[in-house]
Amino acid sequence: MFFKNNLGLLRIVQSRWGLARVVSSNQILLKKSLQRGLVLEYTPCKQPVRELTDQMTDKPISFKKMPTDYPPVTASDHWRRKVRTVFNRFDSNNDGIITKEDFEASARRTIELLKLNAEQAANILKLRLEVWESLSRGSKDVSQITEKEFVGVDPSVVNQSTYRKEFFPMYVSVGFKVMDIDGDGLVTKDEHAAYFYSLNVPVEESKKMFDVMDINKDGFISIDEYAHAYAEFVFTEDPNNKYNGFYGSLVD
Ligand SMILES: [Ca+2]
Ligand SMILES: [Ca+2]
């Protein structure tokens, strides 16, 4: 979701390639639409977002509120606080920089907690590392992202319509896959708890967030519910928004 400062469109396009690789391994349809997306990037004629997102995921994402319907982010103190929180959760060993090792450590925590078999473990690690690669591609030094770099992200990145219409739905898709360990298209309480555990967030907080995210109260988080929560986290600046705990309690 967040990139380093001064990101131009070109760099975002580069990030997109990273994500394209994440998802293309098991979704040919998605790959095709990503290729089309890249073409659209350079043409003034854009397709309706609905059609595009439908093609980008195996199950179409139906946003409760479209990302483009949120007002521009102003990067208020509260919003920056959320960005700092994301940094804190990604910085697994808490040394003030995010590196590949943090993502490996995070994957390991999931693997150990859920006692995953070798195949599942490899898949989890692969997904996490590909997220890392796409994230670090925008960094000056691709081997690390400093806190200053990460937290100082230029909010105009998330205000671009390209980001909101095309990238964000992809991040939803990838983020959901990271959480949906067994790949059945639904995130269970255990899968959500494992995700929070992998980010060093107390399981108690997972229960609270899960209940907020499970809008229809069926005991699962669907990709639509996940998409709504993620959008509320990224595109709102209300200190009382109930999705503020998307990555666990906010840091100071
Ligand atoms: Ca699942
Ligand atoms: Ca649900």
PDB file of C-alpha atoms and ligand atoms in Angstrom:
ATOM      1  CA  MET A   1       0.000   0.000   0.000  1.00  0.00           C
ATOM      2  CA  PHE A   2       2.705   2.450   0.841  1.00  0.00           C
ATOM      3  CA  PHE A   3       5.657   3.493  -1.206  1.00  0.00           C
ATOM      4  CA  LYS A   4       8.636   5.643  -0.610  1.00  0.00           C
ATOM      5  CA  ASN A   5       8.511   9.348  -1.179  1.00  0.00           C
ATOM      6  CA  ASN A   6       8.465  11.046  -4.560  1.00  0.00           C
ATOM      7  CA  LEU A   7       7.137   8.089  -6.419  1.00  0.00           C
ATOM      8  CA  GLY A   8       6.379   8.874 -10.006  1.00  0.00           C
ATOM      9  CA  LEU A   9       4.010   6.901 -12.115  1.00  0.00           C
ATOM     10  CA  LEU A  10       6.870   5.057 -13.697  1.00  0.00           C
ATOM     11  CA  ARG A  11       7.982   3.652 -10.429  1.00  0.00           C
ATOM     12  CA  ILE A  12       4.491   2.545  -9.613  1.00  0.00           C
ATOM     13  CA  VAL A  13       4.406   0.717 -12.892  1.00  0.00           C
ATOM     14  CA  GLN A  14       7.595  -1.013 -11.851  1.00  0.00           C
ATOM     15  CA  SER A  15       5.990  -2.023  -8.580  1.00  0.00           C
ATOM     16  CA  ARG A  16       3.102  -3.377 -10.501  1.00  0.00           C
ATOM     17  CA  TRP A  17       5.381  -5.836 -12.207  1.00  0.00           C
ATOM     18  CA  GLY A  18       6.349  -7.210  -8.848  1.00  0.00           C
ATOM     19  CA  LEU A  19       2.751  -7.746  -7.934  1.00  0.00           C
ATOM     20  CA  ALA A  20       1.980  -9.157 -11.321  1.00  0.00           C
ATOM     21  CA  ARG A  21       4.532 -11.822 -10.628  1.00  0.00           C
ATOM     22  CA  VAL A  22       2.993 -12.550  -7.251  1.00  0.00           C
ATOM     23  CA  VAL A  23      -0.362 -13.334  -8.687  1.00  0.00           C
ATOM     24  CA  SER A  24       0.431 -14.635 -12.117  1.00  0.00           C
ATOM     25  CA  SER A  25       1.900 -17.846 -10.764  1.00  0.00           C
ATOM     26  CA  ASN A  26      -1.548 -19.238 -10.150  1.00  0.00           C
ATOM     27  CA  GLN A  27      -3.898 -16.948 -11.986  1.00  0.00           C
ATOM     28  CA  ILE A  28      -3.628 -16.820 -15.708  1.00  0.00           C
ATOM     29  CA  LEU A  29      -6.696 -14.634 -16.046  1.00  0.00           C
ATOM     30  CA  LEU A  30      -5.235 -12.100 -13.714  1.00  0.00           C
ATOM     31  CA  LYS A  31      -1.988 -12.084 -15.591  1.00  0.00           C
ATOM     32  CA  LYS A  32      -3.808 -11.359 -18.803  1.00  0.00           C
ATOM     33  CA  SER A  33      -5.688  -8.459 -17.321  1.00  0.00           C
ATOM     34  CA  LEU A  34      -2.517  -7.091 -15.785  1.00  0.00           C
ATOM     35  CA  GLN A  35      -0.952  -7.095 -19.182  1.00  0.00           C
ATOM     36  CA  ARG A  36      -3.969  -5.249 -20.432  1.00  0.00           C
ATOM     37  CA  GLY A  37      -3.735  -2.925 -17.475  1.00  0.00           C
ATOM     38  CA  LEU A  38      -0.253  -1.991 -18.484  1.00  0.00           C
ATOM     39  CA  VAL A  39      -1.481  -1.131 -21.923  1.00  0.00           C
ATOM     40  CA  LEU A  40      -4.265   0.968 -20.466  1.00  0.00           C
ATOM     41  CA  GLU A  41      -1.695   2.822 -18.441  1.00  0.00           C
ATOM     42  CA  TYR A  42      -0.406   4.487 -21.533  1.00  0.00           C
ATOM     43  CA  THR A  43      -3.659   5.162 -23.310  1.00  0.00           C
ATOM     44  CA  PRO A  44      -6.064   7.963 -22.511  1.00  0.00           C
ATOM     45  CA  CYS A  45      -9.042   5.665 -22.917  1.00  0.00           C
ATOM     46  CA  LYS A  46      -9.673   3.876 -19.631  1.00  0.00           C
ATOM     47  CA  GLN A  47     -12.109   1.074 -19.189  1.00  0.00           C
ATOM     48  CA  PRO A  48     -14.716   1.242 -16.453  1.00  0.00           C
ATOM     49  CA  VAL A  49     -13.161   0.159 -13.166  1.00  0.00           C
ATOM     50  CA  ARG A  50     -15.832  -2.443 -12.554  1.00  0.00           C
ATOM     51  CA  GLU A  51     -14.880  -4.381 -15.638  1.00  0.00           C
ATOM     52  CA  LEU A  52     -11.192  -4.142 -14.894  1.00  0.00           C
ATOM     53  CA  THR A  53     -11.392  -5.369 -11.324  1.00  0.00           C
ATOM     54  CA  ASP A  54     -13.673  -8.203 -12.359  1.00  0.00           C
ATOM     55  CA  GLN A  55     -10.933  -9.509 -14.568  1.00  0.00           C
ATOM     56  CA  MET A  56      -8.189  -9.037 -12.061  1.00  0.00           C
ATOM     57  CA  THR A  57      -9.382 -11.491  -9.465  1.00  0.00           C
ATOM     58  CA  ASP A  58     -10.855 -14.937  -9.681  1.00  0.00           C
ATOM     59  CA  LYS A  59     -13.746 -13.656  -7.601  1.00  0.00           C
ATOM     60  CA  PRO A  60     -14.666 -10.094  -8.509  1.00  0.00           C
ATOM     61  CA  ILE A  61     -14.044  -7.599  -5.749  1.00  0.00           C
ATOM     62  CA  SER A  62     -17.161  -5.706  -4.886  1.00  0.00           C
ATOM     63  CA  PHE A  63     -16.229  -2.625  -2.915  1.00  0.00           C
ATOM     64  CA  LYS A  64     -18.785  -1.383  -0.424  1.00  0.00           C
ATOM     65  CA  LYS A  65     -17.421   2.048  -1.236  1.00  0.00           C
ATOM     66  CA  MET A  66     -15.228   2.505  -4.284  1.00  0.00           C
ATOM     67  CA  PRO A  67     -11.666   3.676  -3.572  1.00  0.00           C
ATOM     68  CA  THR A  68     -12.250   6.597  -5.933  1.00  0.00           C
ATOM     69  CA  ASP A  69     -15.213   7.728  -3.827  1.00  0.00           C
ATOM     70  CA  TYR A  70     -13.012   8.549  -0.844  1.00  0.00           C
ATOM     71  CA  PRO A  71     -11.766  12.141  -0.630  1.00  0.00           C
ATOM     72  CA  PRO A  72      -8.047  12.700  -1.221  1.00  0.00           C
ATOM     73  CA  VAL A  73      -5.817  11.772   1.687  1.00  0.00           C
ATOM     74  CA  THR A  74      -4.232  14.859   3.232  1.00  0.00           C
ATOM     75  CA  ALA A  75      -1.632  12.954   5.257  1.00  0.00           C
ATOM     76  CA  SER A  76      -2.968  14.134   8.594  1.00  0.00           C
ATOM     77  CA  ASP A  77      -1.127  13.190  11.787  1.00  0.00           C
ATOM     78  CA  HIS A  78      -3.548  10.350  12.229  1.00  0.00           C
ATOM     79  CA  TRP A  79      -2.878   9.036   8.729  1.00  0.00           C
ATOM     80  CA  ARG A  80       0.877   9.226   9.290  1.00  0.00           C
ATOM     81  CA  ARG A  81       0.351   7.330  12.485  1.00  0.00           C
ATOM     82  CA  LYS A  82      -1.241   4.541  10.498  1.00  0.00           C
ATOM     83  CA  VAL A  83       1.723   4.490   8.117  1.00  0.00           C
ATOM     84  CA  ARG A  84       4.096   4.286  11.095  1.00  0.00           C
ATOM     85  CA  THR A  85       2.028   1.393  12.381  1.00  0.00           C
ATOM     86  CA  VAL A  86       2.377  -0.491   9.105  1.00  0.00           C
ATOM     87  CA  PHE A  87       6.117   0.098   9.212  1.00  0.00           C
ATOM     88  CA  ASN A  88       6.286  -1.162  12.765  1.00  0.00           C
ATOM     89  CA  ARG A  89       4.387  -4.345  11.863  1.00  0.00           C
ATOM     90  CA  PHE A  90       6.526  -5.042   8.797  1.00  0.00           C
ATOM     91  CA  ASP A  91       9.728  -4.380  10.735  1.00  0.00           C
ATOM     92  CA  SER A  92       9.612  -7.774  12.370  1.00  0.00           C
ATOM     93  CA  ASN A  93      12.903  -7.567  14.275  1.00  0.00           C
ATOM     94  CA  ASN A  94      12.269  -3.958  15.237  1.00  0.00           C
ATOM     95  CA  ASP A  95      15.612  -2.582  14.099  1.00  0.00           C
ATOM     96  CA  GLY A  96      14.201   0.435  12.277  1.00  0.00           C
ATOM     97  CA  ILE A  97      14.624  -0.865   8.743  1.00  0.00           C
ATOM     98  CA  ILE A  98      12.549  -3.273   6.727  1.00  0.00           C
ATOM     99  CA  THR A  99      14.502  -5.957   4.927  1.00  0.00           C
ATOM    100  CA  LYS A 100      13.890  -9.304   3.309  1.00  0.00           C
ATOM    101  CA  GLU A 101      14.688 -10.957   6.638  1.00  0.00           C
ATOM    102  CA  ASP A 102      11.650  -9.320   8.210  1.00  0.00           C
ATOM    103  CA  PHE A 103       9.379 -10.920   5.647  1.00  0.00           C
ATOM    104  CA  GLU A 104      11.097 -14.279   6.077  1.00  0.00           C
ATOM    105  CA  ALA A 105      10.699 -14.038   9.835  1.00  0.00           C
ATOM    106  CA  SER A 106       7.055 -13.160   9.425  1.00  0.00           C
ATOM    107  CA  ALA A 107       6.478 -16.138   7.130  1.00  0.00           C
ATOM    108  CA  ARG A 108       8.299 -18.394   9.587  1.00  0.00           C
ATOM    109  CA  ARG A 109       6.038 -17.349  12.424  1.00  0.00           C
ATOM    110  CA  THR A 110       2.988 -18.302  10.350  1.00  0.00           C
ATOM    111  CA  ILE A 111       4.534 -21.601   9.322  1.00  0.00           C
ATOM    112  CA  GLU A 112       5.458 -22.558  12.870  1.00  0.00           C
ATOM    113  CA  LEU A 113       2.182 -21.476  14.399  1.00  0.00           C
ATOM    114  CA  LEU A 114       0.036 -23.387  11.924  1.00  0.00           C
ATOM    115  CA  LYS A 115       2.511 -26.289  11.581  1.00  0.00           C
ATOM    116  CA  LEU A 116       2.282 -26.009   7.815  1.00  0.00           C
ATOM    117  CA  ASN A 117       3.611 -28.751   5.580  1.00  0.00           C
ATOM    118  CA  ALA A 118       6.556 -28.134   3.270  1.00  0.00           C
ATOM    119  CA  GLU A 119       4.422 -27.211   0.287  1.00  0.00           C
ATOM    120  CA  GLN A 120       2.268 -24.750   2.220  1.00  0.00           C
ATOM    121  CA  ALA A 121       5.346 -23.307   3.894  1.00  0.00           C
ATOM    122  CA  ALA A 122       7.055 -22.744   0.566  1.00  0.00           C
ATOM    123  CA  ASN A 123       3.962 -21.043  -0.762  1.00  0.00           C
ATOM    124  CA  ILE A 124       3.673 -18.723   2.237  1.00  0.00           C
ATOM    125  CA  LEU A 125       7.330 -17.796   2.034  1.00  0.00           C
ATOM    126  CA  LYS A 126       7.091 -17.175  -1.680  1.00  0.00           C
ATOM    127  CA  LEU A 127       4.090 -14.867  -1.308  1.00  0.00           C
ATOM    128  CA  ARG A 128       5.711 -12.875   1.474  1.00  0.00           C
ATOM    129  CA  LEU A 129       8.961 -12.496  -0.408  1.00  0.00           C
ATOM    130  CA  GLU A 130       7.225 -11.354  -3.526  1.00  0.00           C
ATOM    131  CA  VAL A 131       5.405  -8.721  -1.501  1.00  0.00           C
ATOM    132  CA  TRP A 132       8.792  -7.673  -0.159  1.00  0.00           C
ATOM    133  CA  GLU A 133      10.276  -7.488  -3.626  1.00  0.00           C
ATOM    134  CA  SER A 134       7.486  -5.325  -4.942  1.00  0.00           C
ATOM    135  CA  LEU A 135       7.728  -3.088  -1.887  1.00  0.00           C
ATOM    136  CA  SER A 136      11.499  -2.702  -2.013  1.00  0.00           C
ATOM    137  CA  ARG A 137      11.595  -2.062  -5.735  1.00  0.00           C
ATOM    138  CA  GLY A 138      10.654   1.563  -5.066  1.00  0.00           C
ATOM    139  CA  SER A 139      13.433   2.005  -2.524  1.00  0.00           C
ATOM    140  CA  LYS A 140      16.716   3.757  -3.224  1.00  0.00           C
ATOM    141  CA  ASP A 141      18.538   0.792  -1.753  1.00  0.00           C
ATOM    142  CA  VAL A 142      16.541  -2.267  -2.787  1.00  0.00           C
ATOM    143  CA  SER A 143      17.960  -4.297   0.100  1.00  0.00           C
ATOM    144  CA  GLN A 144      16.229  -2.171   2.736  1.00  0.00           C
ATOM    145  CA  ILE A 145      13.570   0.422   3.435  1.00  0.00           C
ATOM    146  CA  THR A 146      14.277   2.883   6.195  1.00  0.00           C
ATOM    147  CA  GLU A 147      11.595   4.143   8.522  1.00  0.00           C
ATOM    148  CA  LYS A 148      12.103   7.699   7.305  1.00  0.00           C
ATOM    149  CA  GLU A 149      11.617   6.609   3.723  1.00  0.00           C
ATOM    150  CA  PHE A 150       8.540   4.538   4.455  1.00  0.00           C
ATOM    151  CA  VAL A 151       6.818   6.918   6.832  1.00  0.00           C
ATOM    152  CA  GLY A 152       7.545   9.937   4.658  1.00  0.00           C
ATOM    153  CA  VAL A 153       5.503   8.541   1.796  1.00  0.00           C
ATOM    154  CA  ASP A 154       3.979  11.201  -0.424  1.00  0.00           C
ATOM    155  CA  PRO A 155       0.184  10.941  -0.018  1.00  0.00           C
ATOM    156  CA  SER A 156      -0.319  11.923  -3.643  1.00  0.00           C
ATOM    157  CA  VAL A 157       0.620   8.336  -4.455  1.00  0.00           C
ATOM    158  CA  VAL A 158      -2.580   6.994  -2.909  1.00  0.00           C
ATOM    159  CA  ASN A 159      -4.618   9.835  -4.362  1.00  0.00           C
ATOM    160  CA  GLN A 160      -3.822   9.051  -7.975  1.00  0.00           C
ATOM    161  CA  SER A 161      -6.778   7.572  -9.781  1.00  0.00           C
ATOM    162  CA  THR A 162      -4.482   4.937 -11.260  1.00  0.00           C
ATOM    163  CA  TYR A 163      -3.598   3.829  -7.761  1.00  0.00           C
ATOM    164  CA  ARG A 164      -7.201   3.764  -6.628  1.00  0.00           C
ATOM    165  CA  LYS A 165      -8.649   2.100  -9.703  1.00  0.00           C
ATOM    166  CA  GLU A 166      -5.925  -0.334 -10.624  1.00  0.00           C
ATOM    167  CA  PHE A 167      -3.241  -0.829  -8.002  1.00  0.00           C
ATOM    168  CA  PHE A 168      -5.371  -0.858  -4.938  1.00  0.00           C
ATOM    169  CA  PRO A 169      -7.602  -3.736  -6.137  1.00  0.00           C
ATOM    170  CA  MET A 170      -4.408  -5.678  -6.857  1.00  0.00           C
ATOM    171  CA  TYR A 171      -3.079  -5.017  -3.382  1.00  0.00           C
ATOM    172  CA  VAL A 172      -6.375  -6.234  -2.017  1.00  0.00           C
ATOM    173  CA  SER A 173      -6.062  -9.409  -4.019  1.00  0.00           C
ATOM    174  CA  VAL A 174      -2.470 -10.067  -2.943  1.00  0.00           C
ATOM    175  CA  GLY A 175      -3.052  -9.072   0.680  1.00  0.00           C
ATOM    176  CA  PHE A 176      -5.999 -11.396   0.878  1.00  0.00           C
ATOM    177  CA  LYS A 177      -3.975 -14.276  -0.523  1.00  0.00           C
ATOM    178  CA  VAL A 178      -1.297 -13.760   2.092  1.00  0.00           C
ATOM    179  CA  MET A 179      -3.950 -14.173   4.783  1.00  0.00           C
ATOM    180  CA  ASP A 180      -5.964 -16.961   3.179  1.00  0.00           C
ATOM    181  CA  ILE A 181      -3.495 -19.728   3.986  1.00  0.00           C
ATOM    182  CA  ASP A 182      -5.492 -22.623   2.551  1.00  0.00           C
ATOM    183  CA  GLY A 183      -6.584 -20.600  -0.471  1.00  0.00           C
ATOM    184  CA  ASP A 184     -10.274 -21.437  -0.141  1.00  0.00           C
ATOM    185  CA  GLY A 185     -11.325 -17.840  -0.725  1.00  0.00           C
ATOM    186  CA  LEU A 186     -12.313 -17.121   2.878  1.00  0.00           C
ATOM    187  CA  VAL A 187     -10.255 -15.981   5.831  1.00  0.00           C
ATOM    188  CA  THR A 188     -11.120 -17.840   9.022  1.00  0.00           C
ATOM    189  CA  LYS A 189     -10.537 -16.578  12.554  1.00  0.00           C
ATOM    190  CA  ASP A 190      -7.484 -18.816  12.766  1.00  0.00           C
ATOM    191  CA  GLU A 191      -6.047 -17.520   9.503  1.00  0.00           C
ATOM    192  CA  HIS A 192      -6.558 -13.953  10.625  1.00  0.00           C
ATOM    193  CA  ALA A 193      -5.014 -14.684  14.015  1.00  0.00           C
ATOM    194  CA  ALA A 194      -2.036 -16.314  12.294  1.00  0.00           C
ATOM    195  CA  TYR A 195      -1.554 -13.205  10.204  1.00  0.00           C
ATOM    196  CA  PHE A 196      -1.613 -10.925  13.221  1.00  0.00           C
ATOM    197  CA  TYR A 197       0.708 -13.323  15.040  1.00  0.00           C
ATOM    198  CA  SER A 198       3.133 -13.155  12.107  1.00  0.00           C
ATOM    199  CA  LEU A 199       3.191  -9.353  12.516  1.00  0.00           C
ATOM    200  CA  ASN A 200       3.742  -9.632  16.265  1.00  0.00           C
ATOM    201  CA  VAL A 201       0.251  -8.383  17.065  1.00  0.00           C
ATOM    202  CA  PRO A 202      -1.507  -9.991  20.070  1.00  0.00           C
ATOM    203  CA  VAL A 203      -4.152 -12.546  19.120  1.00  0.00           C
ATOM    204  CA  GLU A 204      -6.693 -10.683  21.255  1.00  0.00           C
ATOM    205  CA  GLU A 205      -6.515  -7.835  18.790  1.00  0.00           C
ATOM    206  CA  SER A 206      -7.167 -10.224  15.944  1.00  0.00           C
ATOM    207  CA  LYS A 207     -10.475 -11.258  17.505  1.00  0.00           C
ATOM    208  CA  LYS A 208     -11.617  -7.645  17.753  1.00  0.00           C
ATOM    209  CA  MET A 209     -10.585  -6.774  14.218  1.00  0.00           C
ATOM    210  CA  PHE A 210     -12.053  -9.952  12.818  1.00  0.00           C
ATOM    211  CA  ASP A 211     -15.472  -9.099  14.265  1.00  0.00           C
ATOM    212  CA  VAL A 212     -15.320  -5.618  12.769  1.00  0.00           C
ATOM    213  CA  MET A 213     -14.288  -6.954   9.371  1.00  0.00           C
ATOM    214  CA  ASP A 214     -16.857  -9.747   9.285  1.00  0.00           C
ATOM    215  CA  ILE A 215     -19.671  -7.439   8.230  1.00  0.00           C
ATOM    216  CA  ASN A 216     -22.257 -10.124   7.461  1.00  0.00           C
ATOM    217  CA  LYS A 217     -21.336 -12.082  10.604  1.00  0.00           C
ATOM    218  CA  ASP A 218     -20.958 -15.425   8.862  1.00  0.00           C
ATOM    219  CA  GLY A 219     -17.741 -16.198  10.706  1.00  0.00           C
ATOM    220  CA  PHE A 220     -15.473 -15.587   7.711  1.00  0.00           C
ATOM    221  CA  ILE A 221     -13.829 -12.621   6.071  1.00  0.00           C
ATOM    222  CA  SER A 222     -14.608 -12.543   2.377  1.00  0.00           C
ATOM    223  CA  ILE A 223     -12.432 -10.683  -0.076  1.00  0.00           C
ATOM    224  CA  ASP A 224     -15.113  -7.975  -0.275  1.00  0.00           C
ATOM    225  CA  GLU A 225     -15.075  -7.520   3.474  1.00  0.00           C
ATOM    226  CA  TYR A 226     -11.293  -7.452   3.408  1.00  0.00           C
ATOM    227  CA  ALA A 227     -11.326  -4.911   0.564  1.00  0.00           C
ATOM    228  CA  HIS A 228     -13.641  -2.618   2.498  1.00  0.00           C
ATOM    229  CA  ALA A 229     -11.509  -2.776   5.635  1.00  0.00           C
ATOM    230  CA  TYR A 230      -8.315  -2.138   3.721  1.00  0.00           C
ATOM    231  CA  ALA A 231      -9.853   0.802   1.826  1.00  0.00           C
ATOM    232  CA  GLU A 232     -11.125   2.332   5.056  1.00  0.00           C
ATOM    233  CA  PHE A 233      -7.655   1.972   6.549  1.00  0.00           C
ATOM    234  CA  VAL A 234      -5.821   3.519   3.624  1.00  0.00           C
ATOM    235  CA  PHE A 235      -8.235   6.202   2.459  1.00  0.00           C
ATOM    236  CA  THR A 236      -9.789   7.594   5.644  1.00  0.00           C
ATOM    237  CA  GLU A 237      -8.369   9.951   8.249  1.00  0.00           C
ATOM    238  CA  ASP A 238     -10.923   9.709  11.021  1.00  0.00           C
ATOM    239  CA  PRO A 239      -9.181   8.897  14.309  1.00  0.00           C
ATOM    240  CA  ASN A 240     -12.317   7.005  15.356  1.00  0.00           C
ATOM    241  CA  ASN A 241     -12.681   4.873  12.235  1.00  0.00           C
ATOM    242  CA  LYS A 242     -13.366   1.315  13.336  1.00  0.00           C
ATOM    243  CA  TYR A 243     -10.859  -0.083  10.853  1.00  0.00           C
ATOM    244  CA  ASN A 244      -7.912   1.741  12.396  1.00  0.00           C
ATOM    245  CA  GLY A 245      -6.795  -1.590  13.857  1.00  0.00           C
ATOM    246  CA  PHE A 246      -6.379  -3.208  10.446  1.00  0.00           C
ATOM    247  CA  TYR A 247      -2.696  -3.815  11.248  1.00  0.00           C
ATOM    248  CA  GLY A 248      -3.277  -4.039  14.997  1.00  0.00           C
ATOM    249  CA  SER A 249      -3.244  -1.235  17.568  1.00  0.00           C
ATOM    250  CA  LEU A 250      -1.816   2.006  16.278  1.00  0.00           C
ATOM    251  CA  VAL A 251       1.673   2.883  17.435  1.00  0.00           C
ATOM    252  CA  ASP A 252       2.246   6.239  19.169  1.00  0.00           C
TER     253      ASP A 252
HETATM  254 CA    CA B   1      -9.025 -19.749   4.112  1.00  0.00          CA
HETATM  255 CA    CA B   2     -18.055 -12.424   6.474  1.00  0.00          CA
END
